[in-house]
Amino acid sequence: MKQFQFDYMNDIQLFSELRRIKLWSKGIVSSGMFFRVYSEIMNEDSIRRVCGIIHLEIPDAKIFGATTDGNIICGELAGSEISVICTIFEYPTTRAEILMLPMGDEECVATAEKVKEYVAANPWVKAVELLVTINGKSMTEFCNKLSELPEDIYIYGGAAFNTDFDQERAYVFTGNGEVNESAAVFLFVGGDNLHVYTSFVTGWKPLGRTLNVTRADGTRLYELDGKPAYETYYTYLKIKNDEHFFNNTLGFPFYMEQNGINILRAPVNGHDDGSLTMTADIINGSRARIAYGDPEKILKDVREGIKNLCPFGPDIIQLFSCGSRRTFWGAGCNKETEDFQLVAPTSGFYTAGEFLRTGKYVNLHNVTLVISALHEGDISPMEVPRDVFNDEVLSGQVSVVSRLANFVQAAVEELEEANKKLEIMAITDGLTGLYNRHEIQERLTDAIDTKDMSTSLIMIDIDFFKQVNDTFGHKEGDNVLRKLSSLLLKAQNEYRGSSAGRWGGEEFMLILPGRTREEAFEIAEKIRNDFKNIKFDVSGVHTLSAGVTERGKKEKADSVSQRVDKALYKAKESGRDRSIYL
């Protein structure tokens, strides 16, 4: 496999480069040559002119491309507004085909279905590269439909970009002169001797507490933890909702899990109602944390990405890097791309979103670097070049920022752990570890008043417990209470959905949703016999009495709890050490 990469300067220079390619490729089958054209400018005439010249010189070559936030040539940000990458397959069995399809609001799913049909009809296909105009559309159903492709089909690509952030319009195009602001171009590659590799790198680290997405609709994020989403950025980062909002939030996207992997979601702008427009869909009920860009961590993760790529022995590497990453790095954006060129010829562009299949699912990423690589013939692993990052040491200031972020995260984790303990303390009885009276009463009300299902109760009282305290002391009394509590905790774990609590003093309650009175009676008898078989070193053997009842149709919690209390009273009046149901 051979690749030629160059910036377009003028027509004469372009003709010269194309003739050089023709000389080198003499004898190569035409189906094995294709051109990617990337343009930072939204100028249809310039795009058509470059594509037209390529078509004039090499009529059989396949041509496609997109508008970008910057082009990557030889692993670095290109020096020209338009860049050209020519890839030539050297094995006659390797193929490449291009297909442009519409991507209007009502056409995304149908387009993905056509891609599925194309792959099914062409078993030689191993990978699908896609360039897409998003234009604020939801990509969820499109990605879900592409996920239905066989799992051995690689899927990767990027969203076309408009460098004017206020304009959603962006272009994809093909060599026949078609420039479209609502379409997708698909490159299908495959063949017996072609191998494909894909991966992705973020490098952003989660920071702070977890937030719940309580209201979202497509790319519009309305609420986090029931509050306007924008408040998160102002409360924690003091970022104002003004003309600088996009740039100020670039380093702080949301970090969340989707389809089993961690992805990033970045805000584009804020609205007067406190909602945020995101660069991709947000799912209701998902969980998010603010992430921050740590240059040291980003470069470390990119370096690991390169190391993982080397055993594949790539012939060429294609990068789809989020435009947010270019803005984040500023003039230093080559730091995370240039060392790929040490492994293989590297090209790509800065995107409005990055597509990648991981496992079964196709995901739309943000603030992410997607890596794809191709290799023809037998895999030849290569060693990691010594110069990869060269263990670059970043400034002391960055190290301080990283350490401060780690400090904050550790403090947050300690606080969350303390809050969890406080929450547990608020609902449990300190002596027994069972739910306290307030919590077991709440659970009783919830189980009976709000759920239409059979529910049974067991109320337990230790027989002659006052004598234990009076004769052997409260320490022994506490020991007896804890032993019974351990039996109730065991029952709670064994019977799914049940709840055990200390009702007061030596009285206990066990709530058994989905259990009949007869089943509850058997459980009560088992607990009674197990407790009776315990011999305490100080106070000997003790017994308990139990009342059992089942909720009647449409009966409320107060009525049921009164009846189980009567059943317990009857058990004690009947001689204790027994279970009775009413």
Coordinates of C-alpha atoms in Angstrom, one line a residue:
M1 CA 0.0 0.0 0.0
K2 CA 1.3 3.4 -0.9
Q3 CA 0.1 6.8 0.1
F4 CA 0.8 10.3 -1.3
Q5 CA -0.1 13.3 0.9
F6 CA 0.2 17.0 -0.1
D7 CA -1.3 20.4 0.3
Y8 CA -3.0 22.1 -2.6
M9 CA -1.2 25.3 -3.4
N10 CA -2.2 26.0 -7.0
D11 CA -3.3 24.2 -10.1
I12 CA 0.2 23.8 -11.6
Q13 CA 1.5 22.2 -8.4
L14 CA -1.6 19.9 -8.2
F15 CA -1.1 18.7 -11.8
S16 CA 2.6 18.0 -11.0
E17 CA 1.7 15.9 -7.9
L18 CA -0.9 14.0 -9.9
R19 CA 1.6 13.1 -12.7
R20 CA 4.0 11.9 -10.1
I21 CA 1.3 9.6 -8.7
K22 CA 0.5 8.3 -12.2
L23 CA 4.1 7.4 -12.8
W24 CA 4.4 5.5 -9.6
S25 CA 1.0 3.7 -10.0
K26 CA 1.5 2.6 -13.6
G27 CA 0.1 -0.9 -13.8
I28 CA -2.0 -0.7 -10.5
V29 CA -5.6 -1.6 -11.0
S30 CA -7.9 1.4 -11.0
S31 CA -10.2 0.0 -8.3
G32 CA -7.2 0.2 -5.9
M33 CA -6.8 4.0 -6.0
F34 CA -8.8 6.7 -4.2
F35 CA -8.4 10.3 -3.2
R36 CA -9.5 12.0 0.0
V37 CA -9.8 15.8 -0.3
Y38 CA -10.2 17.9 2.9
S39 CA -11.1 21.6 2.8
E40 CA -11.0 24.1 5.6
I41 CA -12.9 26.5 3.4
M42 CA -16.6 26.4 2.5
N43 CA -16.0 27.3 -1.1
E44 CA -17.9 25.0 -3.5
D45 CA -16.0 26.3 -6.6
S46 CA -12.6 25.6 -5.1
I47 CA -13.7 22.1 -4.0
R48 CA -15.1 21.3 -7.4
R49 CA -12.0 22.7 -9.1
V50 CA -9.6 20.5 -7.1
C51 CA -11.8 17.4 -7.6
G52 CA -12.2 18.2 -11.3
I53 CA -8.5 18.4 -11.9
I54 CA -7.9 15.0 -10.1
H55 CA -10.7 13.5 -12.3
L56 CA -9.2 15.0 -15.4
E57 CA -5.7 13.6 -14.8
I58 CA -6.8 10.2 -13.3
P59 CA -10.4 9.5 -14.6
D60 CA -10.8 6.1 -12.9
A61 CA -9.7 7.3 -9.5
K62 CA -12.4 7.5 -6.8
I63 CA -12.6 10.9 -5.0
F64 CA -14.4 12.0 -1.8
G65 CA -14.0 14.4 1.0
A66 CA -15.4 16.9 3.5
T67 CA -15.0 20.4 5.0
T68 CA -13.0 20.4 8.2
D69 CA -11.7 22.3 11.1
G70 CA -8.2 21.7 9.9
N71 CA -6.4 19.0 7.9
I72 CA -3.8 16.6 9.1
I73 CA -0.9 15.8 6.7
C74 CA 2.1 13.7 7.6
G75 CA 0.9 13.8 11.2
E76 CA 0.8 17.6 11.5
L77 CA -1.7 20.4 11.0
A78 CA -1.6 21.2 7.3
G79 CA -0.3 24.5 6.0
S80 CA -2.9 24.9 3.4
E81 CA -6.7 25.2 3.3
I82 CA -7.1 22.2 1.0
S83 CA -5.2 18.9 1.4
V84 CA -5.1 15.9 -0.8
I85 CA -4.4 12.3 0.2
C86 CA -4.0 9.5 -2.4
T87 CA -4.1 5.9 -1.3
I88 CA -3.1 3.1 -3.7
F89 CA -3.7 -0.5 -2.9
E90 CA -1.0 -2.9 -4.3
Y91 CA -2.9 -6.2 -4.0
P92 CA -5.3 -6.9 -6.9
T93 CA -7.8 -8.4 -4.5
T94 CA -8.1 -5.2 -2.4
R95 CA -11.0 -3.0 -3.3
A96 CA -12.4 0.4 -2.6
E97 CA -15.9 1.8 -3.5
I98 CA -17.6 5.1 -2.7
L99 CA -21.3 5.8 -2.1
M100 CA -23.0 9.2 -1.3
L101 CA -26.4 9.0 0.3
P102 CA -28.8 11.7 1.7
M103 CA -28.8 12.6 5.4
G104 CA -31.9 14.8 5.8
D105 CA -33.8 14.7 9.0
E106 CA -36.1 11.9 7.8
E107 CA -33.4 10.0 5.8
C108 CA -30.7 9.0 8.3
V109 CA -32.2 5.6 9.2
A110 CA -33.0 4.8 5.5
T111 CA -29.4 5.7 4.6
A112 CA -28.0 3.4 7.3
E113 CA -30.3 0.7 6.0
K114 CA -28.9 1.1 2.4
V115 CA -25.4 0.8 3.8
K116 CA -26.5 -2.5 5.4
E117 CA -27.9 -3.7 2.1
Y118 CA -24.7 -2.7 0.3
V119 CA -22.5 -4.6 2.7
A120 CA -24.8 -7.7 2.5
A121 CA -24.5 -7.7 -1.2
N122 CA -20.7 -7.2 -1.2
P123 CA -19.1 -9.8 1.1
W124 CA -15.7 -8.5 0.3
V125 CA -16.3 -5.4 2.4
K126 CA -14.3 -5.3 5.7
A127 CA -14.6 -1.7 6.8
V128 CA -16.9 1.3 6.2
E129 CA -15.4 4.8 6.6
L130 CA -18.0 7.6 6.7
L131 CA -17.9 11.3 6.4
V132 CA -21.2 12.9 7.6
T133 CA -22.9 16.3 7.7
I134 CA -24.6 16.3 11.1
N135 CA -26.0 19.9 11.1
G136 CA -27.5 19.5 14.6
K137 CA -29.3 16.3 13.8
S138 CA -29.7 13.5 16.3
M139 CA -27.4 10.6 15.3
T140 CA -28.7 8.0 17.7
E141 CA -31.0 6.1 15.4
F142 CA -28.4 6.3 12.6
C143 CA -25.7 4.8 14.8
N144 CA -28.1 2.2 16.2
K145 CA -29.0 1.1 12.7
L146 CA -25.3 0.9 11.6
S147 CA -24.8 -1.3 14.7
E148 CA -26.9 -3.9 13.1
L149 CA -24.1 -4.6 10.6
P150 CA -22.1 -7.8 11.2
E151 CA -19.8 -7.3 14.1
D152 CA -16.7 -8.1 12.1
I153 CA -17.3 -5.0 9.9
Y154 CA -15.2 -2.0 11.1
I155 CA -17.0 1.3 11.1
Y156 CA -15.2 4.7 11.7
G157 CA -15.2 8.2 10.4
G158 CA -15.9 11.9 11.2
A159 CA -18.4 14.6 10.9
A160 CA -17.8 17.5 8.4
F161 CA -17.0 20.8 10.0
N162 CA -17.6 24.5 9.4
T163 CA -14.9 26.7 11.0
D164 CA -17.6 29.3 11.6
F165 CA -19.1 28.0 14.9
D166 CA -22.3 30.0 14.3
Q167 CA -23.0 28.1 11.1
E168 CA -24.1 24.4 11.2
R169 CA -23.8 24.0 7.5
A170 CA -20.9 21.8 6.3
Y171 CA -20.1 19.9 3.1
V172 CA -19.3 16.4 2.0
F173 CA -18.5 15.8 -1.6
T174 CA -17.4 13.3 -4.3
G175 CA -15.3 13.4 -7.5
N176 CA -18.3 13.8 -9.8
G177 CA -18.7 17.4 -8.6
E178 CA -21.5 16.8 -6.1
V179 CA -21.1 19.0 -3.0
N180 CA -23.8 18.4 -0.5
E181 CA -24.6 19.9 2.9
S182 CA -27.0 17.2 3.9
A183 CA -25.4 13.9 3.0
A184 CA -22.9 11.2 4.0
V185 CA -20.1 9.7 1.9
F186 CA -19.2 6.1 2.6
L187 CA -15.9 4.5 1.6
F188 CA -16.2 0.7 1.5
V189 CA -12.8 -1.2 1.6
G190 CA -12.0 -4.8 1.8
G191 CA -10.5 -7.9 0.2
D192 CA -8.8 -11.1 1.2
N193 CA -5.4 -9.4 1.8
L194 CA -6.6 -6.2 3.6
H195 CA -6.5 -5.8 7.4
V196 CA -8.1 -3.1 9.5
Y197 CA -7.4 -1.7 13.0
T198 CA -9.4 0.9 15.0
S199 CA -9.2 2.5 18.4
F200 CA -9.8 5.7 20.2
V201 CA -8.2 8.0 22.8
T202 CA -9.7 10.7 25.0
G203 CA -7.2 11.5 27.7
W204 CA -9.8 13.7 29.6
K205 CA -10.2 12.7 33.2
P206 CA -13.5 12.7 35.2
L207 CA -13.6 15.2 38.1
G208 CA -16.2 15.8 40.8
R209 CA -19.4 14.1 41.7
T210 CA -21.7 12.1 39.5
L211 CA -24.7 14.0 38.1
N212 CA -27.9 12.4 36.8
V213 CA -29.4 13.5 33.5
T214 CA -33.0 14.1 34.5
R215 CA -34.1 15.8 31.3
A216 CA -32.7 15.7 27.8
D217 CA -34.1 15.7 24.3
G218 CA -31.7 14.7 21.5
T219 CA -28.8 17.2 21.6
R220 CA -30.5 19.5 24.1
L221 CA -29.6 18.9 27.7
Y222 CA -32.1 20.6 30.0
E223 CA -31.5 19.3 33.5
L224 CA -28.9 17.6 35.7
D225 CA -30.1 16.4 39.1
G226 CA -33.4 18.3 38.4
K227 CA -31.6 21.7 38.0
P228 CA -30.8 23.6 34.8
A229 CA -27.8 22.0 33.1
Y230 CA -25.9 25.3 32.8
E231 CA -25.8 25.8 36.6
T232 CA -23.3 23.0 36.7
Y233 CA -20.7 25.0 34.7
Y234 CA -21.4 28.2 36.7
T235 CA -21.5 26.6 40.1
Y236 CA -18.3 24.6 39.8
L237 CA -16.3 26.5 37.2
K238 CA -17.8 30.0 37.3
I239 CA -18.2 29.9 33.4
K240 CA -20.6 32.5 32.3
N241 CA -23.2 31.9 29.6
D242 CA -21.8 34.5 27.2
E243 CA -20.0 34.7 23.8
H244 CA -17.0 32.9 25.4
F245 CA -19.0 29.9 26.7
F246 CA -17.8 27.5 24.0
N247 CA -14.1 28.2 24.3
N248 CA -14.3 28.2 28.1
T249 CA -16.0 24.8 28.3
L250 CA -13.8 23.1 25.7
G251 CA -11.5 21.7 28.4
F252 CA -14.5 20.5 30.5
P253 CA -16.8 18.2 28.6
F254 CA -19.2 15.7 30.3
Y255 CA -17.8 12.2 30.9
M256 CA -20.4 9.5 30.7
E257 CA -20.9 5.8 29.9
Q258 CA -22.7 4.7 26.7
N259 CA -22.9 1.2 25.2
G260 CA -20.3 -0.1 27.7
I261 CA -17.6 2.5 27.0
N262 CA -16.7 5.9 28.4
I263 CA -17.5 8.8 26.0
L264 CA -17.3 12.6 26.2
R265 CA -20.0 15.1 25.4
A266 CA -19.2 18.8 24.9
P267 CA -21.6 21.8 25.1
V268 CA -21.8 24.1 22.1
N269 CA -23.8 26.9 23.7
G270 CA -26.1 27.8 26.5
H271 CA -29.7 29.1 26.4
D272 CA -31.7 31.5 28.5
D273 CA -33.7 28.7 30.1
G274 CA -30.5 27.1 31.4
S275 CA -30.4 24.3 28.9
L276 CA -27.3 23.4 26.8
T277 CA -27.0 22.4 23.2
M278 CA -24.5 19.5 23.1
T279 CA -22.4 18.2 20.2
A280 CA -24.2 14.9 20.2
D281 CA -27.3 13.2 21.8
I282 CA -27.6 12.9 25.6
I283 CA -29.7 10.0 26.9
N284 CA -32.3 10.5 29.7
G285 CA -31.3 8.7 32.8
S286 CA -27.6 8.5 32.0
R287 CA -25.0 9.6 34.5
A288 CA -22.4 12.3 33.9
R289 CA -19.4 13.9 35.5
I290 CA -17.5 17.0 34.4
A291 CA -14.1 16.0 32.9
Y292 CA -11.0 18.1 32.5
G293 CA -8.2 18.1 29.9
D294 CA -4.9 17.3 31.5
P295 CA -2.2 17.6 28.8
E296 CA 0.1 15.2 30.6
K297 CA -2.6 12.5 30.7
I298 CA -3.7 13.2 27.1
L299 CA -0.2 12.7 25.8
K300 CA 0.3 9.6 27.9
D301 CA -2.9 8.0 26.6
V302 CA -2.0 8.9 23.0
R303 CA 1.4 7.3 23.5
E304 CA -0.3 4.2 24.7
G305 CA -2.5 4.3 21.6
I306 CA 0.6 4.3 19.4
K307 CA 2.2 1.5 21.3
N308 CA -1.0 -0.6 20.9
L309 CA -1.1 0.2 17.2
C310 CA 2.5 -1.0 16.4
P311 CA 1.9 -4.7 16.6
F312 CA -0.6 -4.3 13.8
G313 CA 2.2 -3.0 11.5
P314 CA 0.0 -0.4 9.7
D315 CA 0.7 0.7 6.1
I316 CA -1.3 3.9 6.6
I317 CA -3.0 5.7 9.5
Q318 CA -6.1 7.8 9.4
L319 CA -6.9 10.2 12.3
F320 CA -10.3 11.7 13.0
S321 CA -9.7 14.2 15.8
C322 CA -12.4 16.5 17.4
G323 CA -12.1 20.2 16.6
S324 CA -12.3 20.8 20.3
R325 CA -8.9 19.1 20.7
R326 CA -7.4 21.4 18.2
T327 CA -8.8 24.4 20.1
F328 CA -7.7 22.9 23.4
W329 CA -4.1 22.6 22.3
G330 CA -4.0 25.7 20.2
A331 CA -0.6 26.1 18.4
G332 CA 0.6 22.9 20.1
C333 CA -2.0 20.6 18.5
N334 CA 0.7 18.6 16.7
K335 CA 1.9 17.3 20.0
E336 CA -0.7 14.5 19.9
T337 CA -0.6 13.6 16.2
E338 CA 2.9 14.0 14.9
D339 CA 4.3 10.8 16.4
F340 CA 1.9 8.6 14.5
Q341 CA 3.9 9.6 11.4
L342 CA 6.9 7.7 13.0
V343 CA 4.8 4.5 12.6
A344 CA 3.2 5.0 9.2
P345 CA 2.0 7.8 6.8
T346 CA -0.6 9.6 8.8
S347 CA -3.4 11.9 7.6
G348 CA -6.9 13.0 8.7
F349 CA -8.8 16.0 9.8
Y350 CA -10.4 17.8 12.7
T351 CA -14.1 16.9 13.0
A352 CA -17.4 18.0 14.4
G353 CA -17.8 14.5 15.9
E354 CA -16.1 11.2 15.6
F355 CA -17.7 7.8 14.7
L356 CA -16.3 4.5 15.8
R357 CA -17.6 1.0 16.3
T358 CA -16.5 -0.6 19.6
G359 CA -17.7 -4.2 19.9
K360 CA -21.2 -4.3 18.6
Y361 CA -22.1 -0.6 18.9
V362 CA -21.4 2.4 16.7
N363 CA -21.0 5.5 18.8
L364 CA -20.7 9.2 18.0
H365 CA -17.9 10.6 20.1
N366 CA -16.8 14.1 21.0
V367 CA -13.5 15.5 22.1
T368 CA -12.0 12.2 21.0
L369 CA -9.2 11.1 18.7
V370 CA -10.3 8.1 16.6
I371 CA -7.5 6.1 15.0
S372 CA -8.0 3.8 12.0
A373 CA -5.2 1.9 10.1
L374 CA -5.0 -0.3 7.1
H375 CA -2.4 -3.0 6.1
E376 CA -2.1 -5.2 3.1
G377 CA -0.6 -8.6 3.1
D378 CA 0.6 -10.6 6.1
I379 CA 0.7 -8.7 9.4
S380 CA 4.3 -7.6 10.3
P381 CA 4.4 -6.3 13.8
M382 CA 6.8 -3.4 14.3
E383 CA 8.7 -2.0 17.3
V384 CA 7.6 1.2 18.9
P385 CA 9.8 3.9 17.5
R386 CA 12.2 5.2 20.2
D387 CA 11.2 8.8 19.5
V388 CA 7.6 8.4 20.3
F389 CA 7.0 11.3 22.7
N390 CA 10.6 10.8 23.9
D391 CA 9.1 10.8 27.5
E392 CA 8.4 14.5 27.0
V393 CA 8.2 16.4 30.3
L394 CA 5.5 19.1 30.4
S395 CA 5.8 22.3 32.3
G396 CA 5.7 22.4 36.1
Q397 CA 2.5 24.4 35.8
V398 CA 0.7 21.5 34.2
S399 CA 2.0 19.1 36.8
V400 CA 0.6 21.4 39.5
V401 CA -2.8 21.5 37.7
S402 CA -2.8 17.8 37.5
R403 CA -2.0 17.4 41.2
L404 CA -4.6 19.9 42.2
A405 CA -7.2 18.0 40.1
N406 CA -6.2 14.7 41.8
F407 CA -6.5 16.4 45.2
V408 CA -10.0 17.7 44.4
Q409 CA -11.1 14.3 43.1
A410 CA -9.7 12.5 46.1
A411 CA -11.5 15.0 48.4
V412 CA -14.8 14.4 46.4
E413 CA -14.5 10.6 46.7
E414 CA -13.9 10.9 50.5
L415 CA -16.9 13.2 50.8
E416 CA -19.1 10.8 48.7
E417 CA -18.0 7.9 50.9
A418 CA -18.8 10.0 54.1
N419 CA -22.2 10.9 52.7
K420 CA -22.9 7.2 51.9
K421 CA -22.1 6.4 55.5
L422 CA -24.4 9.2 56.8
E423 CA -27.2 8.0 54.5
I424 CA -26.8 4.4 56.0
M425 CA -26.7 5.8 59.5
A426 CA -29.9 7.8 58.9
I427 CA -32.0 4.7 58.0
T428 CA -30.4 2.0 60.2
D429 CA -30.6 1.0 63.8
G430 CA -27.1 1.5 65.3
L431 CA -27.2 -1.6 67.6
T432 CA -28.6 -4.2 65.2
G433 CA -27.8 -2.9 61.7
L434 CA -31.4 -3.4 60.7
Y435 CA -33.6 -0.6 59.3
N436 CA -34.8 1.8 62.0
R437 CA -38.4 2.4 62.9
H438 CA -38.8 5.3 60.5
E439 CA -37.3 3.5 57.5
I440 CA -39.2 0.2 58.0
Q441 CA -42.4 2.2 58.4
E442 CA -41.6 3.9 55.1
R443 CA -40.9 0.6 53.4
L444 CA -44.1 -0.9 54.8
T445 CA -46.2 1.9 53.4
D446 CA -44.4 1.7 50.0
A447 CA -44.9 -2.1 49.8
I448 CA -48.6 -2.1 50.8
D449 CA -50.0 1.3 49.7
T450 CA -48.3 1.7 46.4
K451 CA -47.8 -1.8 45.0
D452 CA -50.6 -4.0 43.8
M453 CA -49.2 -7.4 44.9
S454 CA -49.5 -9.8 47.8
T455 CA -47.4 -8.8 50.8
S456 CA -47.1 -10.5 54.1
L457 CA -45.7 -9.2 57.5
I458 CA -44.0 -11.0 60.4
M459 CA -43.7 -9.2 63.7
I460 CA -41.4 -10.7 66.2
D461 CA -40.9 -10.2 70.0
I462 CA -38.3 -11.8 72.2
D463 CA -40.0 -13.6 75.1
F464 CA -39.3 -12.3 78.6
F465 CA -36.6 -10.0 77.3
K466 CA -36.9 -7.6 80.2
Q467 CA -35.7 -10.4 82.5
V468 CA -32.5 -10.7 80.4
N469 CA -31.6 -7.1 81.0
D470 CA -32.6 -7.2 84.7
T471 CA -30.8 -10.4 85.4
F472 CA -27.7 -10.4 83.1
G473 CA -27.4 -6.7 82.3
H474 CA -27.9 -4.6 79.1
K475 CA -24.6 -5.9 77.5
E476 CA -26.0 -9.4 77.4
G477 CA -29.4 -8.0 76.3
D478 CA -27.7 -6.3 73.4
N479 CA -25.9 -9.5 72.5
V480 CA -29.3 -11.3 72.3
L481 CA -30.8 -8.6 70.1
R482 CA -27.8 -8.7 67.7
K483 CA -28.1 -12.5 67.4
L484 CA -31.8 -12.3 66.4
S485 CA -30.9 -9.4 64.0
S486 CA -28.4 -11.6 62.2
L487 CA -31.1 -14.1 61.5
L488 CA -33.4 -11.4 60.2
L489 CA -30.6 -10.0 58.0
K490 CA -30.0 -13.5 56.6
A491 CA -33.7 -13.8 55.8
Q492 CA -33.7 -10.3 54.1
N493 CA -30.8 -11.5 51.9
E494 CA -32.5 -14.8 51.1
Y495 CA -36.0 -13.6 50.3
R496 CA -35.7 -11.1 47.4
G497 CA -37.3 -7.7 48.0
S498 CA -37.8 -8.3 51.7
S499 CA -37.0 -5.7 54.4
A500 CA -36.1 -6.3 58.1
G501 CA -36.3 -3.6 60.7
R502 CA -36.3 -2.9 64.4
W503 CA -39.8 -1.8 65.3
G504 CA -38.9 -0.8 68.8
G505 CA -37.2 -2.3 71.9
E506 CA -37.2 -6.1 71.4
E507 CA -39.8 -6.0 68.6
F508 CA -38.9 -6.6 65.0
M509 CA -40.7 -6.4 61.6
L510 CA -40.0 -8.4 58.4
I511 CA -41.8 -7.3 55.2
L512 CA -42.2 -10.0 52.6
P513 CA -43.5 -8.7 49.2
G514 CA -44.9 -11.3 46.9
R515 CA -45.2 -13.9 49.8
T516 CA -48.5 -15.5 51.0
R517 CA -49.5 -15.8 54.6
E518 CA -48.6 -19.5 54.5
E519 CA -45.2 -18.9 53.1
A520 CA -44.6 -16.1 55.7
F521 CA -45.6 -18.5 58.5
E522 CA -43.0 -21.0 57.4
I523 CA -40.3 -18.3 57.4
A524 CA -41.4 -17.2 60.8
E525 CA -41.2 -20.7 62.1
K526 CA -37.7 -21.2 60.7
I527 CA -36.5 -18.0 62.4
R528 CA -38.1 -19.0 65.6
N529 CA -36.5 -22.4 65.7
D530 CA -33.1 -21.1 64.6
F531 CA -33.2 -18.6 67.4
K532 CA -34.3 -21.2 69.9
N533 CA -31.3 -23.3 69.0
I534 CA -28.8 -20.6 69.9
K535 CA -27.2 -21.0 73.4
F536 CA -25.8 -17.9 74.8
D537 CA -22.8 -18.3 77.1
V538 CA -24.1 -16.0 79.7
S539 CA -27.9 -16.1 79.6
G540 CA -28.5 -19.5 78.0
V541 CA -31.5 -20.2 75.6
H542 CA -34.2 -17.8 74.6
T543 CA -37.4 -18.0 72.7
L544 CA -39.5 -15.6 70.6
S545 CA -43.1 -15.2 69.5
A546 CA -44.2 -14.2 66.1
G547 CA -47.4 -12.8 64.5
V548 CA -48.0 -13.3 60.8
T549 CA -50.5 -11.8 58.4
E550 CA -51.1 -11.0 54.7
R551 CA -52.4 -7.9 53.2
G552 CA -56.0 -8.1 52.1
K553 CA -57.2 -6.8 48.8
K554 CA -56.8 -3.0 48.6
E555 CA -56.0 -2.9 52.3
K556 CA -53.8 -0.1 53.6
A557 CA -50.6 -0.3 55.7
D558 CA -52.1 0.8 59.0
S559 CA -54.8 -1.9 58.9
V560 CA -52.2 -4.6 58.1
S561 CA -49.8 -3.5 60.8
Q562 CA -52.5 -3.5 63.4
R563 CA -53.5 -7.0 62.5
V564 CA -50.0 -8.4 62.6
D565 CA -49.6 -6.8 66.0
K566 CA -52.8 -8.6 67.2
A567 CA -51.4 -11.9 65.8
L568 CA -48.2 -11.3 67.9
Y569 CA -50.3 -10.5 71.0
K570 CA -52.3 -13.7 70.4
A571 CA -49.0 -15.7 70.2
K572 CA -47.8 -14.4 73.5
E573 CA -51.2 -14.9 75.1
S574 CA -51.2 -18.5 73.9
G575 CA -48.1 -19.4 75.8
R576 CA -45.2 -17.7 73.8
D577 CA -42.6 -19.5 71.8
R578 CA -44.9 -19.9 68.8
S579 CA -46.0 -18.3 65.5
I580 CA -49.7 -17.4 64.9
Y581 CA -51.3 -15.9 61.8
L582 CA -54.4 -13.9 61.3

